[in-house]
């Protein structure tokens, strides 16, 4: 009754289209951010030194004389991404099948049509729902510990802090949700459509699958490297990485230096 009265009196609202545009815009930014994020996190594969350099660069350490970073820079980056994440999620729930009846209708349509893009949409809904929780945990930890990114601190968080199961689930969800999202944006707004729409859809789908595979592989490999570092570093949890290596490594290095010096000294005496 109420909706009928409002509808008959008012012009058709542009709000739904604006909300759709905002959802696409936040999705595009978050999707591209995730690709950059995964390459930055993936730098651990190239070694602790590389990851430490990337983490310090993200803290704008190049702006300071002694090379110390500014975690406040990471704090504002996380705050921006977290805000976009919440807005995107809020806009996303509009499309969720909230009632059992709606859910049943979608499932029946999927079985009847067996249309990959409809199935992809359903994967979006499920992965989006999971990321409400898993993504928020990660973002809150990053927001409240912006200075805790480094080869040892990250590895300790993943192993001794038991974050690896959450990262594994989040990794699969975000890589599926992100690449499917970017593919659907291309379909929705006609980007890269070329003359032959059917052919470009096929090409874009192939690129989507390859991007998913590539970023999942980088993510899983990075997680494995973190796990190995974290297991080795379990007795020194909380110790920060330094180019000179860990305290133990330094002692060992000093010892060997001492031994070498002693040996050289002895040689001299023998000489
Ligand atoms: C500016 C915001 C963000 C920052 C600064 C950030 C930072 C990091 C860092 C430093 C790691 C390495 C592990 C650690 O130190 O605990 C990591 C891992 C990860 N992050 Fe983020 N993150 C951000 C946003 C996100 C978002 C929005 C998502 C997804 C919704 C996400 C998903 C992941 C995943 C899946 C991993 C595990 C990577 C792997 O498997 O190797 N991150 N992030």
PDB file of C-alpha atoms and ligand atoms in Angstrom:
ATOM      1  CA  UNK A   1       0.000   0.000   0.000  1.00  0.00           C
ATOM      2  CA  UNK A   2       2.688   2.575   1.129  1.00  0.00           C
ATOM      3  CA  UNK A   3       5.053   1.767  -1.786  1.00  0.00           C
ATOM      4  CA  UNK A   4       2.177   2.120  -4.259  1.00  0.00           C
ATOM      5  CA  UNK A   5       1.399   5.626  -2.969  1.00  0.00           C
ATOM      6  CA  UNK A   6       5.060   6.761  -3.115  1.00  0.00           C
ATOM      7  CA  UNK A   7       5.622   5.251  -6.578  1.00  0.00           C
ATOM      8  CA  UNK A   8       2.524   6.816  -8.194  1.00  0.00           C
ATOM      9  CA  UNK A   9       3.402  10.312  -6.838  1.00  0.00           C
ATOM     10  CA  UNK A  10       7.138  10.415  -7.570  1.00  0.00           C
ATOM     11  CA  UNK A  11       9.398  10.406 -10.677  1.00  0.00           C
ATOM     12  CA  UNK A  12      11.548   7.233 -11.038  1.00  0.00           C
ATOM     13  CA  UNK A  13      14.555   7.691  -8.716  1.00  0.00           C
ATOM     14  CA  UNK A  14      18.092   7.686 -10.110  1.00  0.00           C
ATOM     15  CA  UNK A  15      19.406   6.477  -6.743  1.00  0.00           C
ATOM     16  CA  UNK A  16      19.639   2.746  -7.644  1.00  0.00           C
ATOM     17  CA  UNK A  17      21.751   3.595 -10.721  1.00  0.00           C
ATOM     18  CA  UNK A  18      23.960   5.890  -8.626  1.00  0.00           C
ATOM     19  CA  UNK A  19      24.395   3.162  -6.009  1.00  0.00           C
ATOM     20  CA  UNK A  20      25.303   0.686  -8.776  1.00  0.00           C
ATOM     21  CA  UNK A  21      27.888   3.142 -10.084  1.00  0.00           C
ATOM     22  CA  UNK A  22      29.329   3.613  -6.566  1.00  0.00           C
ATOM     23  CA  UNK A  23      29.509  -0.164  -6.130  1.00  0.00           C
ATOM     24  CA  UNK A  24      31.355  -0.520  -9.449  1.00  0.00           C
ATOM     25  CA  UNK A  25      33.728   2.342  -8.595  1.00  0.00           C
ATOM     26  CA  UNK A  26      34.621   1.011  -5.116  1.00  0.00           C
ATOM     27  CA  UNK A  27      34.906  -2.505  -6.573  1.00  0.00           C
ATOM     28  CA  UNK A  28      37.285  -1.307  -9.310  1.00  0.00           C
ATOM     29  CA  UNK A  29      39.551   0.498  -6.808  1.00  0.00           C
ATOM     30  CA  UNK A  30      39.572  -2.457  -4.346  1.00  0.00           C
ATOM     31  CA  UNK A  31      40.128  -4.984  -7.158  1.00  0.00           C
ATOM     32  CA  UNK A  32      43.150  -3.121  -8.554  1.00  0.00           C
ATOM     33  CA  UNK A  33      44.411  -2.435  -5.004  1.00  0.00           C
ATOM     34  CA  UNK A  34      44.335  -6.193  -4.290  1.00  0.00           C
ATOM     35  CA  UNK A  35      46.533  -6.921  -7.314  1.00  0.00           C
ATOM     36  CA  UNK A  36      49.111  -4.367  -6.102  1.00  0.00           C
ATOM     37  CA  UNK A  37      48.741  -5.620  -2.505  1.00  0.00           C
ATOM     38  CA  UNK A  38      49.411  -9.214  -3.544  1.00  0.00           C
ATOM     39  CA  UNK A  39      52.558  -8.189  -5.473  1.00  0.00           C
ATOM     40  CA  UNK A  40      53.806  -6.224  -2.431  1.00  0.00           C
ATOM     41  CA  UNK A  41      53.105  -9.122  -0.031  1.00  0.00           C
ATOM     42  CA  UNK A  42      54.510 -11.536  -2.638  1.00  0.00           C
ATOM     43  CA  UNK A  43      57.889  -9.755  -2.396  1.00  0.00           C
ATOM     44  CA  UNK A  44      58.633 -12.080   0.538  1.00  0.00           C
ATOM     45  CA  UNK A  45      59.226 -14.771  -2.133  1.00  0.00           C
ATOM     46  CA  UNK A  46      62.278 -12.719  -3.234  1.00  0.00           C
ATOM     47  CA  UNK A  47      63.646 -12.737   0.316  1.00  0.00           C
ATOM     48  CA  UNK A  48      63.354 -11.084   3.752  1.00  0.00           C
ATOM     49  CA  UNK A  49      65.507  -8.121   2.637  1.00  0.00           C
ATOM     50  CA  UNK A  50      63.197  -7.364  -0.303  1.00  0.00           C
ATOM     51  CA  UNK A  51      60.034  -7.612   1.818  1.00  0.00           C
ATOM     52  CA  UNK A  52      61.625  -5.417   4.492  1.00  0.00           C
ATOM     53  CA  UNK A  53      62.531  -2.831   1.826  1.00  0.00           C
ATOM     54  CA  UNK A  54      58.956  -2.898   0.446  1.00  0.00           C
ATOM     55  CA  UNK A  55      57.453  -2.558   3.953  1.00  0.00           C
ATOM     56  CA  UNK A  56      59.764   0.378   4.784  1.00  0.00           C
ATOM     57  CA  UNK A  57      58.979   2.046   1.448  1.00  0.00           C
ATOM     58  CA  UNK A  58      55.238   1.727   2.216  1.00  0.00           C
ATOM     59  CA  UNK A  59      56.043   3.489   5.521  1.00  0.00           C
ATOM     60  CA  UNK A  60      57.679   6.278   3.449  1.00  0.00           C
ATOM     61  CA  UNK A  61      61.055   5.578   5.119  1.00  0.00           C
ATOM     62  CA  UNK A  62      62.788   7.292   2.157  1.00  0.00           C
ATOM     63  CA  UNK A  63      61.480  10.608   3.581  1.00  0.00           C
ATOM     64  CA  UNK A  64      63.432  10.222   6.822  1.00  0.00           C
ATOM     65  CA  UNK A  65      67.183  10.853   7.256  1.00  0.00           C
ATOM     66  CA  UNK A  66      67.865   7.675   9.258  1.00  0.00           C
ATOM     67  CA  UNK A  67      65.572   5.491   7.165  1.00  0.00           C
ATOM     68  CA  UNK A  68      63.029   4.882   9.908  1.00  0.00           C
ATOM     69  CA  UNK A  69      59.475   4.517   8.601  1.00  0.00           C
ATOM     70  CA  UNK A  70      56.258   6.403   9.408  1.00  0.00           C
ATOM     71  CA  UNK A  71      53.612   3.782  10.348  1.00  0.00           C
ATOM     72  CA  UNK A  72      51.050   6.612  10.321  1.00  0.00           C
ATOM     73  CA  UNK A  73      51.267   6.464   6.496  1.00  0.00           C
ATOM     74  CA  UNK A  74      50.185   2.794   6.583  1.00  0.00           C
ATOM     75  CA  UNK A  75      47.475   3.687   9.120  1.00  0.00           C
ATOM     76  CA  UNK A  76      45.888   6.175   6.689  1.00  0.00           C
ATOM     77  CA  UNK A  77      46.231   3.748   3.772  1.00  0.00           C
ATOM     78  CA  UNK A  78      44.419   1.049   5.780  1.00  0.00           C
ATOM     79  CA  UNK A  79      41.786   3.565   6.943  1.00  0.00           C
ATOM     80  CA  UNK A  80      41.086   4.511   3.296  1.00  0.00           C
ATOM     81  CA  UNK A  81      40.874   0.883   2.138  1.00  0.00           C
ATOM     82  CA  UNK A  82      38.767  -0.123   5.178  1.00  0.00           C
ATOM     83  CA  UNK A  83      36.305   2.723   4.448  1.00  0.00           C
ATOM     84  CA  UNK A  84      36.034   1.693   0.776  1.00  0.00           C
ATOM     85  CA  UNK A  85      35.675  -1.949   1.884  1.00  0.00           C
ATOM     86  CA  UNK A  86      32.731  -1.090   4.194  1.00  0.00           C
ATOM     87  CA  UNK A  87      31.016   1.128   1.572  1.00  0.00           C
ATOM     88  CA  UNK A  88      31.443  -1.612  -1.080  1.00  0.00           C
ATOM     89  CA  UNK A  89      30.033  -4.239   1.289  1.00  0.00           C
ATOM     90  CA  UNK A  90      27.083  -2.014   2.198  1.00  0.00           C
ATOM     91  CA  UNK A  91      26.283  -1.471  -1.477  1.00  0.00           C
ATOM     92  CA  UNK A  92      26.793  -5.197  -2.127  1.00  0.00           C
ATOM     93  CA  UNK A  93      24.218  -6.435   0.388  1.00  0.00           C
ATOM     94  CA  UNK A  94      21.493  -4.779  -1.715  1.00  0.00           C
ATOM     95  CA  UNK A  95      21.982  -7.634  -4.232  1.00  0.00           C
ATOM     96  CA  UNK A  96      22.149 -10.496  -1.704  1.00  0.00           C
ATOM     97  CA  UNK A  97      19.383 -13.115  -1.812  1.00  0.00           C
ATOM     98  CA  UNK A  98      18.255 -12.319   1.771  1.00  0.00           C
ATOM     99  CA  UNK A  99      15.191 -14.618   1.985  1.00  0.00           C
ATOM    100  CA  UNK A 100      15.102 -18.401   1.520  1.00  0.00           C
ATOM    101  CA  UNK A 101      12.578 -17.846  -1.309  1.00  0.00           C
ATOM    102  CA  UNK A 102      14.984 -15.511  -3.161  1.00  0.00           C
ATOM    103  CA  UNK A 103      17.804 -17.978  -2.601  1.00  0.00           C
ATOM    104  CA  UNK A 104      15.673 -20.847  -3.957  1.00  0.00           C
ATOM    105  CA  UNK A 105      14.754 -18.843  -7.077  1.00  0.00           C
ATOM    106  CA  UNK A 106      18.421 -18.060  -7.846  1.00  0.00           C
ATOM    107  CA  UNK A 107      19.516 -21.665  -7.296  1.00  0.00           C
ATOM    108  CA  UNK A 108      16.714 -22.909  -9.584  1.00  0.00           C
ATOM    109  CA  UNK A 109      17.646 -20.371 -12.264  1.00  0.00           C
ATOM    110  CA  UNK A 110      21.303 -21.409 -12.027  1.00  0.00           C
ATOM    111  CA  UNK A 111      20.393 -25.081 -12.493  1.00  0.00           C
ATOM    112  CA  UNK A 112      17.993 -24.296 -15.326  1.00  0.00           C
ATOM    113  CA  UNK A 113      20.236 -21.871 -17.244  1.00  0.00           C
ATOM    114  CA  UNK A 114      23.637 -23.311 -16.308  1.00  0.00           C
ATOM    115  CA  UNK A 115      25.036 -19.962 -17.450  1.00  0.00           C
ATOM    116  CA  UNK A 116      28.649 -19.433 -16.259  1.00  0.00           C
ATOM    117  CA  UNK A 117      28.197 -15.706 -15.639  1.00  0.00           C
ATOM    118  CA  UNK A 118      25.210 -16.406 -13.347  1.00  0.00           C
ATOM    119  CA  UNK A 119      27.313 -19.000 -11.498  1.00  0.00           C
ATOM    120  CA  UNK A 120      30.125 -16.435 -11.242  1.00  0.00           C
ATOM    121  CA  UNK A 121      27.650 -13.990  -9.675  1.00  0.00           C
ATOM    122  CA  UNK A 122      26.763 -16.603  -7.039  1.00  0.00           C
ATOM    123  CA  UNK A 123      30.497 -17.084  -6.248  1.00  0.00           C
ATOM    124  CA  UNK A 124      30.634 -13.276  -5.779  1.00  0.00           C
ATOM    125  CA  UNK A 125      27.852 -13.440  -3.206  1.00  0.00           C
ATOM    126  CA  UNK A 126      29.405 -16.310  -1.215  1.00  0.00           C
ATOM    127  CA  UNK A 127      32.987 -14.912  -1.268  1.00  0.00           C
ATOM    128  CA  UNK A 128      31.675 -11.418  -0.470  1.00  0.00           C
ATOM    129  CA  UNK A 129      29.820 -12.780   2.553  1.00  0.00           C
ATOM    130  CA  UNK A 130      32.935 -14.569   3.857  1.00  0.00           C
ATOM    131  CA  UNK A 131      35.053 -11.428   3.385  1.00  0.00           C
ATOM    132  CA  UNK A 132      32.624  -9.400   5.581  1.00  0.00           C
ATOM    133  CA  UNK A 133      34.264 -11.267   8.448  1.00  0.00           C
ATOM    134  CA  UNK A 134      37.725 -12.443   7.320  1.00  0.00           C
ATOM    135  CA  UNK A 135      38.588  -9.149   5.580  1.00  0.00           C
ATOM    136  CA  UNK A 136      37.455  -7.056   8.578  1.00  0.00           C
ATOM    137  CA  UNK A 137      39.668  -9.034  10.972  1.00  0.00           C
ATOM    138  CA  UNK A 138      42.734  -8.509   8.759  1.00  0.00           C
ATOM    139  CA  UNK A 139      42.004  -4.830   8.166  1.00  0.00           C
ATOM    140  CA  UNK A 140      41.390  -4.129  11.865  1.00  0.00           C
ATOM    141  CA  UNK A 141      44.703  -5.791  12.780  1.00  0.00           C
ATOM    142  CA  UNK A 142      46.510  -3.736  10.122  1.00  0.00           C
ATOM    143  CA  UNK A 143      44.749  -0.544  11.259  1.00  0.00           C
ATOM    144  CA  UNK A 144      45.744  -1.009  14.900  1.00  0.00           C
ATOM    145  CA  UNK A 145      49.283  -2.330  14.179  1.00  0.00           C
ATOM    146  CA  UNK A 146      50.450  -0.287  11.180  1.00  0.00           C
ATOM    147  CA  UNK A 147      54.105  -0.516  12.264  1.00  0.00           C
ATOM    148  CA  UNK A 148      54.095  -4.302  12.570  1.00  0.00           C
ATOM    149  CA  UNK A 149      54.772  -5.168   8.930  1.00  0.00           C
ATOM    150  CA  UNK A 150      58.124  -6.882   8.315  1.00  0.00           C
ATOM    151  CA  UNK A 151      59.573 -10.323   7.437  1.00  0.00           C
ATOM    152  CA  UNK A 152      59.640 -11.545  11.064  1.00  0.00           C
ATOM    153  CA  UNK A 153      56.648  -9.618  12.484  1.00  0.00           C
ATOM    154  CA  UNK A 154      54.395 -10.715   9.573  1.00  0.00           C
ATOM    155  CA  UNK A 155      55.676 -14.320   9.747  1.00  0.00           C
ATOM    156  CA  UNK A 156      55.162 -14.365  13.544  1.00  0.00           C
ATOM    157  CA  UNK A 157      51.594 -13.082  13.076  1.00  0.00           C
ATOM    158  CA  UNK A 158      50.916 -15.805  10.473  1.00  0.00           C
ATOM    159  CA  UNK A 159      52.449 -18.727  12.470  1.00  0.00           C
ATOM    160  CA  UNK A 160      52.672 -17.885  16.191  1.00  0.00           C
ATOM    161  CA  UNK A 161      49.624 -15.570  15.871  1.00  0.00           C
ATOM    162  CA  UNK A 162      47.685 -18.340  14.026  1.00  0.00           C
ATOM    163  CA  UNK A 163      46.577 -16.020  11.207  1.00  0.00           C
ATOM    164  CA  UNK A 164      47.431 -18.524   8.425  1.00  0.00           C
ATOM    165  CA  UNK A 165      43.979 -20.221   8.282  1.00  0.00           C
ATOM    166  CA  UNK A 166      42.272 -16.820   7.973  1.00  0.00           C
ATOM    167  CA  UNK A 167      44.729 -15.700   5.287  1.00  0.00           C
ATOM    168  CA  UNK A 168      44.202 -18.923   3.325  1.00  0.00           C
ATOM    169  CA  UNK A 169      40.412 -18.503   3.309  1.00  0.00           C
ATOM    170  CA  UNK A 170      40.706 -14.756   2.625  1.00  0.00           C
ATOM    171  CA  UNK A 171      43.217 -15.345  -0.174  1.00  0.00           C
ATOM    172  CA  UNK A 172      40.931 -17.727  -2.085  1.00  0.00           C
ATOM    173  CA  UNK A 173      37.905 -15.462  -1.516  1.00  0.00           C
ATOM    174  CA  UNK A 174      39.564 -12.186  -2.496  1.00  0.00           C
ATOM    175  CA  UNK A 175      41.283 -13.582  -5.589  1.00  0.00           C
ATOM    176  CA  UNK A 176      38.014 -15.119  -6.855  1.00  0.00           C
ATOM    177  CA  UNK A 177      35.870 -12.102  -5.855  1.00  0.00           C
ATOM    178  CA  UNK A 178      38.361  -9.558  -7.219  1.00  0.00           C
ATOM    179  CA  UNK A 179      38.992 -11.070 -10.636  1.00  0.00           C
ATOM    180  CA  UNK A 180      35.352 -12.084 -11.210  1.00  0.00           C
ATOM    181  CA  UNK A 181      34.404  -8.542 -10.120  1.00  0.00           C
ATOM    182  CA  UNK A 182      36.767  -6.896 -12.625  1.00  0.00           C
ATOM    183  CA  UNK A 183      35.505  -9.250 -15.377  1.00  0.00           C
ATOM    184  CA  UNK A 184      31.856  -8.407 -14.572  1.00  0.00           C
ATOM    185  CA  UNK A 185      32.705  -4.685 -14.584  1.00  0.00           C
ATOM    186  CA  UNK A 186      34.082  -5.078 -18.123  1.00  0.00           C
ATOM    187  CA  UNK A 187      30.856  -6.896 -19.124  1.00  0.00           C
ATOM    188  CA  UNK A 188      28.577  -4.400 -17.349  1.00  0.00           C
ATOM    189  CA  UNK A 189      30.205  -1.210 -18.671  1.00  0.00           C
ATOM    190  CA  UNK A 190      31.299  -2.639 -22.044  1.00  0.00           C
ATOM    191  CA  UNK A 191      35.031  -2.084 -21.469  1.00  0.00           C
ATOM    192  CA  UNK A 192      37.415  -3.794 -23.932  1.00  0.00           C
ATOM    193  CA  UNK A 193      34.332  -5.045 -25.838  1.00  0.00           C
ATOM    194  CA  UNK A 194      35.852  -4.620 -29.329  1.00  0.00           C
ATOM    195  CA  UNK A 195      33.844  -5.283 -32.549  1.00  0.00           C
ATOM    196  CA  UNK A 196      33.037  -8.949 -31.813  1.00  0.00           C
ATOM    197  CA  UNK A 197      31.421  -8.952 -28.347  1.00  0.00           C
ATOM    198  CA  UNK A 198      31.263 -12.776 -28.113  1.00  0.00           C
ATOM    199  CA  UNK A 199      34.997 -13.078 -28.952  1.00  0.00           C
ATOM    200  CA  UNK A 200      36.060 -10.377 -26.486  1.00  0.00           C
ATOM    201  CA  UNK A 201      33.903 -11.952 -23.767  1.00  0.00           C
ATOM    202  CA  UNK A 202      35.785 -15.224 -24.350  1.00  0.00           C
ATOM    203  CA  UNK A 203      39.159 -13.424 -24.237  1.00  0.00           C
ATOM    204  CA  UNK A 204      38.246 -11.534 -21.064  1.00  0.00           C
ATOM    205  CA  UNK A 205      37.098 -14.763 -19.409  1.00  0.00           C
ATOM    206  CA  UNK A 206      40.434 -16.426 -20.283  1.00  0.00           C
ATOM    207  CA  UNK A 207      42.326 -13.431 -18.858  1.00  0.00           C
ATOM    208  CA  UNK A 208      40.180 -13.585 -15.712  1.00  0.00           C
ATOM    209  CA  UNK A 209      41.001 -17.270 -15.172  1.00  0.00           C
ATOM    210  CA  UNK A 210      44.710 -16.670 -15.742  1.00  0.00           C
ATOM    211  CA  UNK A 211      44.769 -13.676 -13.373  1.00  0.00           C
ATOM    212  CA  UNK A 212      43.009 -15.740 -10.670  1.00  0.00           C
ATOM    213  CA  UNK A 213      45.515 -18.560 -11.129  1.00  0.00           C
ATOM    214  CA  UNK A 214      48.519 -16.179 -11.113  1.00  0.00           C
ATOM    215  CA  UNK A 215      47.533 -14.237  -7.975  1.00  0.00           C
ATOM    216  CA  UNK A 216      46.425 -17.387  -6.119  1.00  0.00           C
ATOM    217  CA  UNK A 217      49.814 -18.986  -6.887  1.00  0.00           C
ATOM    218  CA  UNK A 218      51.711 -15.878  -5.725  1.00  0.00           C
ATOM    219  CA  UNK A 219      49.558 -15.693  -2.590  1.00  0.00           C
ATOM    220  CA  UNK A 220      49.937 -19.374  -1.670  1.00  0.00           C
ATOM    221  CA  UNK A 221      53.701 -19.319  -2.343  1.00  0.00           C
ATOM    222  CA  UNK A 222      54.096 -16.159  -0.226  1.00  0.00           C
ATOM    223  CA  UNK A 223      52.073 -17.717   2.585  1.00  0.00           C
ATOM    224  CA  UNK A 224      54.282 -20.856   2.475  1.00  0.00           C
ATOM    225  CA  UNK A 225      57.447 -18.716   2.665  1.00  0.00           C
ATOM    226  CA  UNK A 226      55.996 -16.804   5.639  1.00  0.00           C
ATOM    227  CA  UNK A 227      55.123 -20.111   7.344  1.00  0.00           C
ATOM    228  CA  UNK A 228      58.686 -21.432   6.926  1.00  0.00           C
ATOM    229  CA  UNK A 229      60.146 -18.166   8.323  1.00  0.00           C
ATOM    230  CA  UNK A 230      57.579 -18.151  11.139  1.00  0.00           C
ATOM    231  CA  UNK A 231      58.345 -21.740  12.194  1.00  0.00           C
ATOM    232  CA  UNK A 232      62.095 -21.018  12.268  1.00  0.00           C
ATOM    233  CA  UNK A 233      61.487 -17.785  14.186  1.00  0.00           C
ATOM    234  CA  UNK A 234      59.098 -19.243  16.779  1.00  0.00           C
ATOM    235  CA  UNK A 235      61.598 -18.835  19.653  1.00  0.00           C
ATOM    236  CA  UNK A 236      62.237 -15.173  18.838  1.00  0.00           C
ATOM    237  CA  UNK A 237      58.646 -14.010  18.377  1.00  0.00           C
ATOM    238  CA  UNK A 238      58.384 -10.228  18.445  1.00  0.00           C
ATOM    239  CA  UNK A 239      61.956  -9.610  17.342  1.00  0.00           C
ATOM    240  CA  UNK A 240      62.176  -7.200  14.397  1.00  0.00           C
ATOM    241  CA  UNK A 241      64.111  -7.977  11.230  1.00  0.00           C
ATOM    242  CA  UNK A 242      67.302  -6.039  10.623  1.00  0.00           C
ATOM    243  CA  UNK A 243      69.683  -6.212   7.703  1.00  0.00           C
ATOM    244  CA  UNK A 244      72.366  -7.488  10.116  1.00  0.00           C
ATOM    245  CA  UNK A 245      70.068 -10.484  10.738  1.00  0.00           C
ATOM    246  CA  UNK A 246      68.523 -11.680  14.030  1.00  0.00           C
ATOM    247  CA  UNK A 247      70.231 -11.332  17.420  1.00  0.00           C
ATOM    248  CA  UNK A 248      71.092 -15.052  17.305  1.00  0.00           C
ATOM    249  CA  UNK A 249      72.460 -14.692  13.759  1.00  0.00           C
ATOM    250  CA  UNK A 250      74.475 -11.678  14.960  1.00  0.00           C
ATOM    251  CA  UNK A 251      75.893 -13.618  17.908  1.00  0.00           C
ATOM    252  CA  UNK A 252      76.689 -16.519  15.576  1.00  0.00           C
ATOM    253  CA  UNK A 253      78.246 -14.082  13.104  1.00  0.00           C
ATOM    254  CA  UNK A 254      80.222 -12.381  15.895  1.00  0.00           C
ATOM    255  CA  UNK A 255      81.329 -15.813  17.156  1.00  0.00           C
ATOM    256  CA  UNK A 256      82.537 -16.867  13.733  1.00  0.00           C
ATOM    257  CA  UNK A 257      84.249 -13.491  13.339  1.00  0.00           C
ATOM    258  CA  UNK A 258      85.887 -14.085  16.719  1.00  0.00           C
ATOM    259  CA  UNK A 259      86.846 -17.624  15.700  1.00  0.00           C
ATOM    260  CA  UNK A 260      88.248 -16.343  12.424  1.00  0.00           C
ATOM    261  CA  UNK A 261      90.151 -13.596  14.249  1.00  0.00           C
ATOM    262  CA  UNK A 262      91.386 -16.105  16.818  1.00  0.00           C
ATOM    263  CA  UNK A 263      92.408 -18.477  14.044  1.00  0.00           C
ATOM    264  CA  UNK A 264      94.133 -15.638  12.177  1.00  0.00           C
ATOM    265  CA  UNK A 265      95.722 -14.516  15.474  1.00  0.00           C
ATOM    266  CA  UNK A 266      96.896 -18.108  16.092  1.00  0.00           C
ATOM    267  CA  UNK A 267      98.192 -18.343  12.539  1.00  0.00           C
ATOM    268  CA  UNK A 268     100.128 -15.095  13.043  1.00  0.00           C
ATOM    269  CA  UNK A 269     101.601 -16.527  16.217  1.00  0.00           C
ATOM    270  CA  UNK A 270     102.384 -19.683  14.325  1.00  0.00           C
ATOM    271  CA  UNK A 271     103.778 -17.687  11.429  1.00  0.00           C
TER     272      UNK A 271
HETATM  273  C1  LIG B   1      45.803  -1.021   3.146  1.00  0.00           C
HETATM  274  C2  LIG B   1      45.210  -2.149   3.503  1.00  0.00           C
HETATM  275  C3  LIG B   1      46.005  -3.416   3.692  1.00  0.00           C
HETATM  276  C4  LIG B   1      47.266  -3.595   4.188  1.00  0.00           C
HETATM  277  C5  LIG B   1      48.260  -2.558   4.702  1.00  0.00           C
HETATM  278  C6  LIG B   1      47.537  -5.029   4.152  1.00  0.00           C
HETATM  279  C7  LIG B   1      48.742  -5.599   4.553  1.00  0.00           C
HETATM  280  C8  LIG B   1      49.030  -6.945   4.504  1.00  0.00           C
HETATM  281  C9  LIG B   1      50.289  -7.546   4.962  1.00  0.00           C
HETATM  282  C10 LIG B   1      51.464  -6.811   5.558  1.00  0.00           C
HETATM  283  C11 LIG B   1      50.198  -8.886   4.757  1.00  0.00           C
HETATM  284  C12 LIG B   1      51.273  -9.945   5.069  1.00  0.00           C
HETATM  285  C13 LIG B   1      50.934 -10.735   6.292  1.00  0.00           C
HETATM  286  C14 LIG B   1      50.916  -9.925   7.606  1.00  0.00           C
HETATM  287  O1  LIG B   1      51.771  -9.062   7.829  1.00  0.00           O
HETATM  288  O2  LIG B   1      50.053 -10.234   8.456  1.00  0.00           O
HETATM  289  C15 LIG B   1      48.888  -9.127   4.161  1.00  0.00           C
HETATM  290  C16 LIG B   1      48.436 -10.360   3.779  1.00  0.00           C
HETATM  291  C17 LIG B   1      47.195 -10.575   3.191  1.00  0.00           C
HETATM  292  N1  LIG B   1      46.181  -9.627   2.978  1.00  0.00           N
HETATM  293 FE1  LIG B   1      46.322  -7.664   3.298  1.00  0.00          FE
HETATM  294  N2  LIG B   1      46.440  -5.696   3.646  1.00  0.00           N
HETATM  295  C18 LIG B   1      45.477  -4.745   3.348  1.00  0.00           C
HETATM  296  C19 LIG B   1      44.223  -4.954   2.823  1.00  0.00           C
HETATM  297  C20 LIG B   1      43.745  -6.208   2.477  1.00  0.00           C
HETATM  298  C21 LIG B   1      42.398  -6.452   1.971  1.00  0.00           C
HETATM  299  C22 LIG B   1      41.334  -5.386   1.752  1.00  0.00           C
HETATM  300  C23 LIG B   1      42.299  -7.787   1.769  1.00  0.00           C
HETATM  301  C24 LIG B   1      41.133  -8.603   1.277  1.00  0.00           C
HETATM  302  C25 LIG B   1      39.886  -8.325   1.544  1.00  0.00           C
HETATM  303  C26 LIG B   1      43.596  -8.386   2.107  1.00  0.00           C
HETATM  304  C27 LIG B   1      43.905  -9.716   2.000  1.00  0.00           C
HETATM  305  C28 LIG B   1      45.122 -10.279   2.380  1.00  0.00           C
HETATM  306  C29 LIG B   1      45.469 -11.695   2.198  1.00  0.00           C
HETATM  307  C30 LIG B   1      44.582 -12.753   1.578  1.00  0.00           C
HETATM  308  C31 LIG B   1      46.763 -11.874   2.713  1.00  0.00           C
HETATM  309  C32 LIG B   1      47.596 -13.171   2.724  1.00  0.00           C
HETATM  310  C33 LIG B   1      48.536 -13.055   1.552  1.00  0.00           C
HETATM  311  C34 LIG B   1      49.164 -14.336   1.189  1.00  0.00           C
HETATM  312  O3  LIG B   1      48.473 -15.324   1.107  1.00  0.00           O
HETATM  313  O4  LIG B   1      50.341 -14.343   0.968  1.00  0.00           O
HETATM  314  N3  LIG B   1      44.446  -7.386   2.544  1.00  0.00           N
HETATM  315  N4  LIG B   1      48.194  -7.924   4.021  1.00  0.00           N
END
